[in-house]
XYZ file of C-alpha atoms in Angstrom:
552
model
C 38.243 -34.832 -64.006
C 36.258 -36.560 -61.312
C 38.055 -37.141 -58.080
C 36.767 -39.863 -55.788
C 37.750 -42.511 -53.305
C 38.692 -45.861 -54.788
C 36.896 -48.954 -53.683
C 39.980 -50.319 -52.078
C 40.770 -47.169 -50.095
C 39.369 -47.075 -46.605
C 37.216 -44.022 -45.806
C 38.776 -41.451 -43.479
C 37.445 -41.589 -39.938
C 35.708 -38.417 -38.751
C 37.755 -36.277 -36.421
C 36.523 -35.361 -32.918
C 36.193 -31.737 -33.978
C 33.794 -32.779 -36.772
C 31.335 -34.357 -34.331
C 28.409 -31.971 -33.610
C 27.970 -31.135 -29.903
C 25.219 -32.956 -28.074
C 22.573 -30.533 -26.770
C 21.945 -30.944 -23.067
C 18.190 -30.683 -22.439
C 17.081 -28.131 -19.854
C 15.370 -29.014 -16.613
C 11.698 -29.946 -16.714
C 9.281 -27.637 -14.893
C 6.082 -29.404 -13.865
C 2.781 -27.645 -13.152
C 0.238 -29.900 -11.403
C -3.411 -29.076 -10.916
C -4.181 -27.526 -7.515
C -6.024 -29.899 -5.196
C -6.912 -27.583 -2.293
C -10.697 -27.095 -1.966
C -11.894 -23.972 -3.794
C -8.486 -23.230 -5.332
C -8.865 -22.180 -8.985
C -5.440 -20.699 -9.659
C -2.715 -22.318 -11.711
C 1.002 -21.716 -11.174
C 1.876 -20.970 -14.817
C -0.102 -19.511 -17.706
C 0.538 -20.028 -21.457
C 2.184 -16.625 -21.986
C 4.740 -17.435 -19.277
C 5.321 -20.934 -20.673
C 6.738 -19.370 -23.831
C 9.190 -17.298 -21.777
C 10.248 -20.293 -19.686
C 10.981 -22.219 -22.889
C 13.169 -19.311 -24.078
C 15.123 -19.650 -20.819
C 15.914 -23.216 -21.842
C 13.427 -25.103 -19.672
C 10.932 -27.752 -20.718
C 7.425 -27.405 -19.268
C 4.895 -30.131 -18.459
C 1.366 -29.199 -17.380
C -1.204 -31.580 -15.949
C -4.289 -31.855 -18.117
C -7.029 -29.556 -16.801
C -4.672 -27.592 -14.505
C -5.764 -24.259 -15.989
C -9.429 -25.003 -16.685
C -10.746 -23.190 -13.600
C -8.740 -20.093 -14.583
C -9.927 -20.249 -18.223
C -6.641 -21.570 -19.640
C -7.386 -24.603 -21.836
C -4.943 -27.424 -22.497
C -4.676 -26.433 -26.152
C -3.345 -22.996 -25.216
C -0.553 -24.646 -23.222
C 0.307 -26.924 -26.146
C 0.409 -23.938 -28.492
C 2.809 -22.182 -26.088
C 5.226 -25.134 -26.187
C 4.281 -27.117 -23.078
C 3.654 -30.838 -22.799
C 0.205 -31.692 -21.442
C 0.391 -34.892 -19.387
C -2.687 -36.834 -18.288
C -2.014 -37.413 -14.577
C -0.619 -35.544 -11.600
C 1.577 -38.536 -10.685
C 3.442 -38.158 -13.965
C 4.051 -34.452 -13.321
C 5.353 -35.034 -9.782
C 7.558 -38.014 -10.660
C 9.139 -36.585 -13.843
C 9.668 -32.935 -12.961
C 13.005 -31.484 -11.866
C 11.210 -28.353 -10.676
C 7.578 -28.140 -9.563
C 5.722 -24.803 -9.717
C 2.775 -24.754 -7.328
C 0.379 -22.328 -5.663
C -0.798 -23.891 -2.406
C 1.456 -25.944 -0.077
C 1.576 -29.577 -1.234
C -0.466 -32.273 0.515
C 1.292 -35.285 2.131
C 0.339 -37.419 -0.896
C 1.877 -34.876 -3.252
C 5.093 -34.781 -1.199
C 5.335 -38.562 -1.446
C 4.946 -38.289 -5.231
C 7.676 -35.622 -5.514
C 10.803 -36.926 -7.197
C 13.663 -37.204 -4.718
C 16.080 -34.288 -4.980
C 13.643 -32.137 -6.986
C 12.982 -28.438 -6.416
C 9.593 -27.114 -5.219
C 8.559 -23.475 -5.731
C 5.354 -22.030 -4.261
C 3.633 -20.969 -1.076
C 4.840 -23.136 1.830
C 4.341 -21.090 5.034
C 7.169 -22.820 6.940
C 6.216 -21.346 10.313
C 2.689 -22.766 10.120
C 3.670 -26.113 8.549
C 6.560 -27.692 10.478
C 5.442 -31.254 9.603
C 5.391 -30.403 5.895
C 8.930 -29.040 6.211
C 10.118 -32.320 7.724
C 8.429 -34.351 4.966
C 10.035 -32.244 2.229
C 13.436 -32.476 3.910
C 13.098 -36.265 3.985
C 12.708 -36.214 0.180
C 16.033 -34.317 -0.039
C 14.139 -31.568 -1.841
C 15.159 -27.956 -2.372
C 12.216 -25.734 -1.445
C 11.830 -22.073 -2.413
C 8.948 -20.614 -0.376
C 7.640 -17.593 -2.251
C 6.019 -16.379 0.989
C 9.458 -16.166 2.678
C 10.793 -13.586 0.220
C 12.541 -10.692 2.039
C 10.142 -7.986 0.894
C 12.301 -5.121 2.199
C 14.719 -5.674 -0.696
C 13.785 -3.398 -3.590
C 15.116 -5.858 -6.199
C 12.818 -8.554 -4.786
C 9.623 -6.657 -5.637
C 9.305 -8.303 -9.050
C 9.101 -11.707 -7.288
C 6.774 -10.569 -4.482
C 3.751 -12.822 -4.936
C 2.365 -11.849 -1.525
C 1.916 -8.283 -2.725
C 0.419 -9.406 -6.040
C -2.136 -11.633 -4.350
C -2.926 -9.157 -1.565
C -3.805 -6.436 -4.061
C -6.250 -8.755 -5.809
C -7.836 -9.904 -2.550
C -8.329 -6.304 -1.372
C -10.121 -5.435 -4.594
C -12.271 -8.559 -4.423
C -13.199 -7.880 -0.789
C -14.857 -4.611 -1.817
C -16.691 -6.342 -4.664
C -18.010 -8.991 -2.256
C -19.084 -6.260 0.172
C -20.891 -4.387 -2.613
C -22.677 -7.584 -3.611
C -23.931 -8.165 -0.053
C -24.680 -4.488 0.640
C -28.188 -3.374 -0.252
C -27.359 0.084 -1.544
C -25.184 2.150 -3.855
C -21.682 3.002 -2.704
C -21.839 6.550 -4.057
C -24.369 9.108 -2.914
C -27.081 10.154 -5.346
C -29.909 12.674 -5.492
C -32.815 11.346 -7.569
C -36.444 12.240 -8.119
C -37.325 9.295 -5.879
C -35.194 10.513 -2.980
C -31.684 11.160 -1.723
C -29.246 8.253 -1.272
C -26.350 8.913 1.134
C -22.914 7.469 0.277
C -21.854 4.253 1.991
C -19.430 4.578 4.901
C -16.583 2.059 4.718
C -14.078 1.404 7.500
C -10.947 -0.629 6.710
C -8.876 -2.129 9.526
C -5.313 -2.497 8.331
C -3.701 -0.482 5.540
C -1.216 -2.968 4.135
C -1.243 -3.898 0.463
C -4.700 -5.525 0.678
C -6.088 -2.673 2.752
C -4.762 -0.013 0.389
C -6.259 -1.857 -2.582
C -9.602 -1.941 -0.766
C -9.357 1.769 0.083
C -8.718 2.727 -3.539
C -11.518 0.518 -4.851
C -14.110 1.716 -2.317
C -13.165 5.373 -2.822
C -13.437 4.999 -6.599
C -16.928 3.579 -6.142
C -17.894 6.772 -4.306
C -17.917 5.615 -0.685
C -16.692 7.606 2.300
C -13.632 5.610 3.357
C -11.898 5.653 6.735
C -8.964 3.421 7.623
C -6.642 2.603 10.487
C -3.276 0.889 10.804
C -0.769 0.460 13.608
C 1.943 1.851 11.314
C 1.737 5.627 11.288
C 3.781 5.905 8.084
C 0.885 4.604 5.955
C -1.321 7.598 6.806
C -0.194 9.536 3.720
C -0.852 6.519 1.492
C -4.405 6.246 2.846
C -5.073 9.925 2.131
C -3.545 9.716 -1.352
C -6.026 6.961 -2.263
C -9.025 9.002 -1.180
C -9.446 7.745 2.381
C -9.232 9.340 5.815
C -6.713 7.957 8.305
C -8.154 7.336 11.777
C -5.467 7.570 14.427
C -5.563 5.630 17.693
C -5.246 7.929 20.697
C -2.142 6.115 21.954
C 1.468 6.725 20.944
C 3.299 3.536 19.913
C 5.228 2.550 16.795
C 3.615 -0.436 15.049
C 6.026 -1.336 12.246
C 7.401 -4.842 12.577
C 9.757 -4.754 9.575
C 9.414 -6.363 6.176
C 6.172 -4.530 5.485
C 4.303 -6.182 8.361
C 2.889 -4.875 11.616
C 4.011 -6.083 15.021
C 2.074 -7.201 18.091
C 1.101 -4.074 20.012
C 1.037 -3.482 23.768
C -2.098 -4.057 25.828
C -2.538 -0.315 26.324
C -2.535 0.293 22.594
C -4.907 -2.600 21.958
C -7.384 -1.218 24.491
C -7.325 2.227 22.866
C -7.668 0.564 19.473
C -10.751 -1.434 20.593
C -12.396 1.761 21.804
C -11.768 3.407 18.428
C -13.118 0.343 16.569
C -16.251 0.403 18.716
C -16.927 4.007 17.695
C -16.284 3.292 14.008
C -18.496 0.177 14.015
C -21.543 2.216 15.043
C -21.211 4.534 12.034
C -19.871 2.170 9.372
C -22.012 0.456 6.746
C -19.151 -1.819 5.706
C -16.097 -3.005 7.648
C -13.197 -4.755 5.896
C -10.520 -6.291 8.134
C -7.059 -7.232 6.837
C -4.929 -7.535 9.988
C -2.466 -10.444 9.975
C 0.883 -11.012 11.693
C 3.084 -13.734 10.116
C 3.203 -16.951 12.125
C 0.445 -15.906 14.551
C -3.348 -16.277 14.678
C -5.289 -13.298 13.349
C -5.890 -10.689 16.098
C -9.509 -10.230 17.186
C -10.407 -6.654 16.333
C -14.207 -6.759 15.964
C -15.990 -8.212 18.972
C -19.496 -9.670 19.079
C -20.622 -6.595 21.007
C -19.378 -4.309 18.228
C -21.326 -6.365 15.689
C -24.508 -5.879 17.756
C -24.069 -2.097 17.621
C -23.820 -2.021 13.809
C -26.775 -0.957 11.685
C -28.986 -3.726 10.257
C -27.922 -4.573 6.729
C -24.263 -3.724 7.380
C -21.494 -5.956 6.037
C -18.196 -7.229 7.456
C -15.621 -8.773 5.104
C -13.003 -10.643 7.161
C -9.965 -11.110 4.947
C -8.090 -12.858 7.776
C -10.644 -15.661 8.004
C -8.144 -18.330 6.934
C -6.067 -17.595 10.058
C -9.046 -17.501 12.408
C -10.489 -14.117 11.472
C -10.386 -10.599 12.877
C -14.052 -10.805 13.880
C -15.203 -13.025 16.732
C -18.274 -14.152 14.789
C -16.502 -15.040 11.516
C -17.009 -18.545 10.158
C -14.099 -19.315 7.796
C -15.232 -20.095 4.274
C -18.820 -18.979 4.921
C -21.003 -15.895 4.635
C -23.350 -15.732 7.623
C -25.846 -13.220 8.994
C -25.637 -12.483 12.721
C -27.454 -9.675 14.550
C -28.596 -8.380 11.161
C -25.014 -8.043 9.881
C -23.641 -10.096 6.983
C -20.214 -11.463 7.937
C -18.209 -12.737 4.945
C -15.361 -15.079 5.818
C -14.383 -16.365 2.388
C -10.886 -17.868 2.242
C -10.698 -17.933 -1.557
C -10.955 -14.241 -2.443
C -7.937 -14.428 -4.735
C -9.297 -17.522 -6.493
C -12.504 -15.634 -7.274
C -10.391 -13.693 -9.784
C -8.506 -16.798 -10.907
C -7.378 -15.661 -14.346
C -5.959 -12.366 -13.134
C -4.307 -13.822 -10.045
C -2.820 -16.754 -11.988
C -1.303 -14.357 -14.496
C 0.322 -12.189 -11.824
C 1.506 -15.166 -9.790
C 3.065 -16.877 -12.810
C 4.862 -13.630 -13.672
C 6.342 -13.576 -10.163
C 7.608 -17.149 -10.603
C 9.013 -16.248 -14.037
C 11.078 -13.437 -12.480
C 12.345 -15.920 -9.907
C 13.264 -18.366 -12.683
C 15.219 -15.605 -14.415
C 17.178 -14.994 -11.211
C 17.909 -18.717 -10.838
C 18.815 -19.248 -14.509
C 21.209 -16.420 -15.365
C 22.732 -18.379 -18.249
C 19.386 -19.051 -19.973
C 20.432 -22.670 -20.387
C 17.573 -24.340 -18.530
C 19.725 -24.880 -15.413
C 19.209 -23.265 -12.019
C 21.701 -22.079 -9.435
C 20.323 -21.619 -5.913
C 22.869 -19.007 -4.872
C 22.846 -18.776 -1.081
C 25.017 -15.631 -1.265
C 22.130 -13.759 -2.893
C 19.991 -12.223 -0.125
C 16.742 -12.612 -2.067
C 17.380 -16.257 -2.995
C 18.691 -17.049 0.477
C 15.505 -15.686 2.041
C 13.330 -17.773 -0.279
C 15.258 -21.005 0.287
C 13.747 -22.761 3.297
C 15.202 -26.206 2.446
C 18.427 -26.805 0.466
C 18.978 -30.371 -0.725
C 17.190 -31.837 2.278
C 18.691 -29.476 4.863
C 16.266 -27.044 6.515
C 17.715 -23.543 6.161
C 14.742 -21.603 7.486
C 14.645 -19.017 8.993
C 17.120 -17.042 6.927
C 19.402 -14.449 8.527
C 18.311 -10.834 8.065
C 19.287 -9.522 4.621
C 22.174 -7.105 4.326
C 20.469 -3.797 3.637
C 22.508 -0.938 2.150
C 24.021 1.371 4.739
C 22.143 4.574 5.397
C 23.548 7.623 3.673
C 25.499 9.963 5.991
C 23.697 13.193 6.823
C 24.419 16.039 4.477
C 27.073 18.461 5.616
C 25.779 21.869 6.697
C 26.171 24.612 4.163
C 29.306 26.643 4.468
C 28.914 29.820 6.457
C 28.908 32.876 4.239
C 32.080 34.922 4.325
C 32.046 37.940 6.597
C 31.312 41.229 4.787
C 34.192 43.482 3.964
C 34.779 46.557 6.035
C 33.516 48.942 3.338
C 30.934 46.655 1.641
C 27.868 44.631 2.455
C 26.837 41.036 1.866
C 23.746 39.930 -0.048
C 20.583 40.702 1.859
C 22.394 42.959 4.340
C 21.514 46.649 4.728
C 23.935 49.276 3.481
C 26.183 51.017 5.901
C 24.953 54.456 6.997
C 27.793 56.238 5.172
C 27.109 54.415 1.892
C 23.376 55.106 2.157
C 24.009 58.821 2.719
C 26.230 58.972 -0.381
C 23.608 57.232 -2.535
C 20.854 59.592 -1.387
C 23.145 62.606 -1.889
C 23.941 61.636 -5.469
C 20.245 60.986 -6.158
C 19.229 64.371 -4.742
C 21.866 66.114 -6.871
C 20.549 64.404 -10.021
C 16.979 65.420 -9.194
C 18.149 69.036 -8.644
C 19.867 69.140 -12.026
C 16.779 67.691 -13.733
C 14.524 70.230 -12.015
C 16.745 73.228 -12.997
C 17.390 72.429 -16.632
C 14.645 70.023 -17.873
C 11.502 71.370 -19.601
C 8.221 71.346 -17.662
C 6.606 68.645 -19.849
C 9.527 66.256 -19.285
C 9.542 66.967 -15.546
C 5.910 65.857 -15.207
C 6.589 62.552 -16.972
C 9.815 62.020 -15.054
C 8.007 62.479 -11.729
C 5.406 59.869 -12.736
C 8.226 57.515 -13.795
C 10.032 57.809 -10.457
C 6.867 57.306 -8.437
C 5.900 54.319 -10.620
C 9.291 52.720 -9.984
C 8.935 53.185 -6.235
C 5.308 52.029 -6.043
C 5.992 49.203 -8.491
C 8.878 47.899 -6.399
C 6.722 47.899 -3.245
C 3.807 46.178 -5.017
C 5.695 43.597 -7.073
C 7.917 42.216 -4.323
C 4.999 41.894 -1.900
C 2.962 39.636 -4.204
C 2.383 36.164 -2.691
C 2.638 33.340 -5.271
C -0.479 31.367 -4.321
C -1.697 29.838 -7.573
C 1.325 30.671 -9.714
C 5.042 30.326 -9.585
C 6.829 33.407 -8.166
C 7.864 34.413 -11.691
C 4.241 34.393 -12.903
C 3.160 36.439 -9.897
C 5.794 39.078 -10.580
C 4.975 39.322 -14.290
C 1.267 39.735 -13.517
C 2.045 42.508 -11.055
C 4.270 44.288 -13.588
C 1.528 43.919 -16.193
C -0.894 45.675 -13.839
C 1.483 48.641 -13.447
C 1.966 48.865 -17.220
C -1.806 48.815 -17.723
C -2.327 51.671 -15.235
C 0.432 53.775 -16.833
C -0.968 53.204 -20.328
C -4.490 54.130 -19.220
C -3.175 57.395 -17.799
C -1.553 58.202 -21.145
C -4.599 57.463 -23.307
C -7.129 59.112 -20.970
C -8.294 62.561 -22.193
C -7.376 65.550 -19.969
C -9.968 66.521 -17.403
C -12.264 69.439 -18.189
C -10.458 72.675 -17.453
C -7.160 70.838 -17.066
C -3.917 72.260 -18.375
C -2.155 69.006 -19.230
C -1.148 68.566 -22.865
C -2.713 65.770 -24.873
C -0.053 63.134 -25.650
C 1.407 62.928 -29.143
C 0.365 60.310 -31.680
C 3.430 58.163 -31.043
C 2.744 58.052 -27.306
C -0.882 57.111 -27.952
C 0.145 54.276 -30.289
C 2.665 52.923 -27.764
C 0.117 53.165 -24.919
C -2.558 51.302 -26.888
C -0.029 48.645 -27.901
C 1.071 48.254 -24.266
C -2.548 47.884 -23.173
C -3.196 45.206 -25.816
C -0.150 43.121 -24.970
C -0.768 43.445 -21.238
C -4.381 42.349 -21.621
C -3.262 39.266 -23.567
C -0.724 38.425 -20.883
C -3.110 38.918 -17.960
C -6.201 37.194 -19.350
C -4.116 34.445 -20.949
C -2.434 33.807 -17.611
C -5.776 33.471 -15.833
C -7.068 31.130 -18.565
C -4.004 28.886 -18.232
C -4.353 28.884 -14.448
C -7.984 27.876 -14.712
C -7.106 24.944 -16.970
C -4.337 23.862 -14.588
C -6.723 23.873 -11.634
C -9.321 21.918 -13.615
C -6.811 19.088 -14.028
C -6.870 18.496 -10.262
C -10.646 18.483 -9.905
C -12.588 15.192 -10.025
């Protein structure tokens, strides 16, 4: 039987619970094309777009934004992004704008009021920009203001990502301008000495330059005001050059501080000596919010060998060399001075990928619910440090982050209990009475063996006792140089076994009265020799292979 609703019966109205929920669209992240001269990076790459979409965001990319970094518009479309034709549309529609360089005044005017801006801002160097952004009631997260001393902030640390790339590129630029190999070679046409590279500043960029130059075969020397980086320099294949002046140079947050005049004078003298010998100098010294310190004077440049190269990585902030021309490569006094300000952009694809990954990690911190909404939590030390403007209110500089309290020093080990009256503790000599009793019992045993044991047994027993005594003195005086202590002891014991076995298998001397050992003793001696030889030679073979692992 068919059951239906009659024509005259009104249809039941749907209940509220039957109505499907309305999906709330996530915030729109806009990625405009960079307008700064020479800037080829883009703030987001297609692989990261896919992950942002999974977090619930929508993404809009200006057409051509990734062309200079070899990311075509079609790759963004395939990743799920909208490609819009103009920058004005990106700025006016976006809830969040991902950017690399600080925005220009025209871009700030185009920013939608109340939107969020994420990128490099440099609030200390750009006070007017801060006021403009505050007037737009924007929320600004300056990736350069990240508190780098927080371990959990490392995944968002774009400064470190970009510095590593710039240090690598600085060496490549130096090699391009240098007229010789980096590594030394001996050829039929003559001997080529290795290049001598001096690196001023061993921060992230400096360490990247040290590793790259050392891998190319150069002799690398480096200096930094922070003494704690000396081990890092050595581990990368360089030699740390210390200034003959005692002063701590760490300024916190991974940066150096401004040093005293006495230290600076001693440092200039050291730089003058290094400049005479160096083929290549790479300078990386920068202090946040201050002009780059002048480390290489014009007089030092004059003393350098013709054909030498200086790469000034601080050129954008005035340069560490007095003769640097920002953005240019010039030759003065026979020395090529490279002052490029776009080293990171010269590896645009790599740097864009790393930078966009840093912003993705930040987006994950802001969007814990994966619903395309962000929460700028000012109680989070990392987010608080990044936030320089919150809804039009300037919040920079941030208070120092709350670092975890230092662990209390370990308690000293408990003092060993005092030895008992009639005993002795570990490592302590026996009492005189106890020692006399032990020797008395031992002498009595030897007397009984000498009176009642056969002559053949007595000869072997004497060898056994002497072997135990000599073996103890030899084994426990072996120094474990290339082995662990256990391997050293086993090798020493193997040597004693080998000597004892050789004595057993050796024929008696001519005219000697010693009996030839029985067949069983000969078999055991030969077997002991075989096993000992395997142990000894196998141990040396393993040691040789272990040492070969540490040779270049």
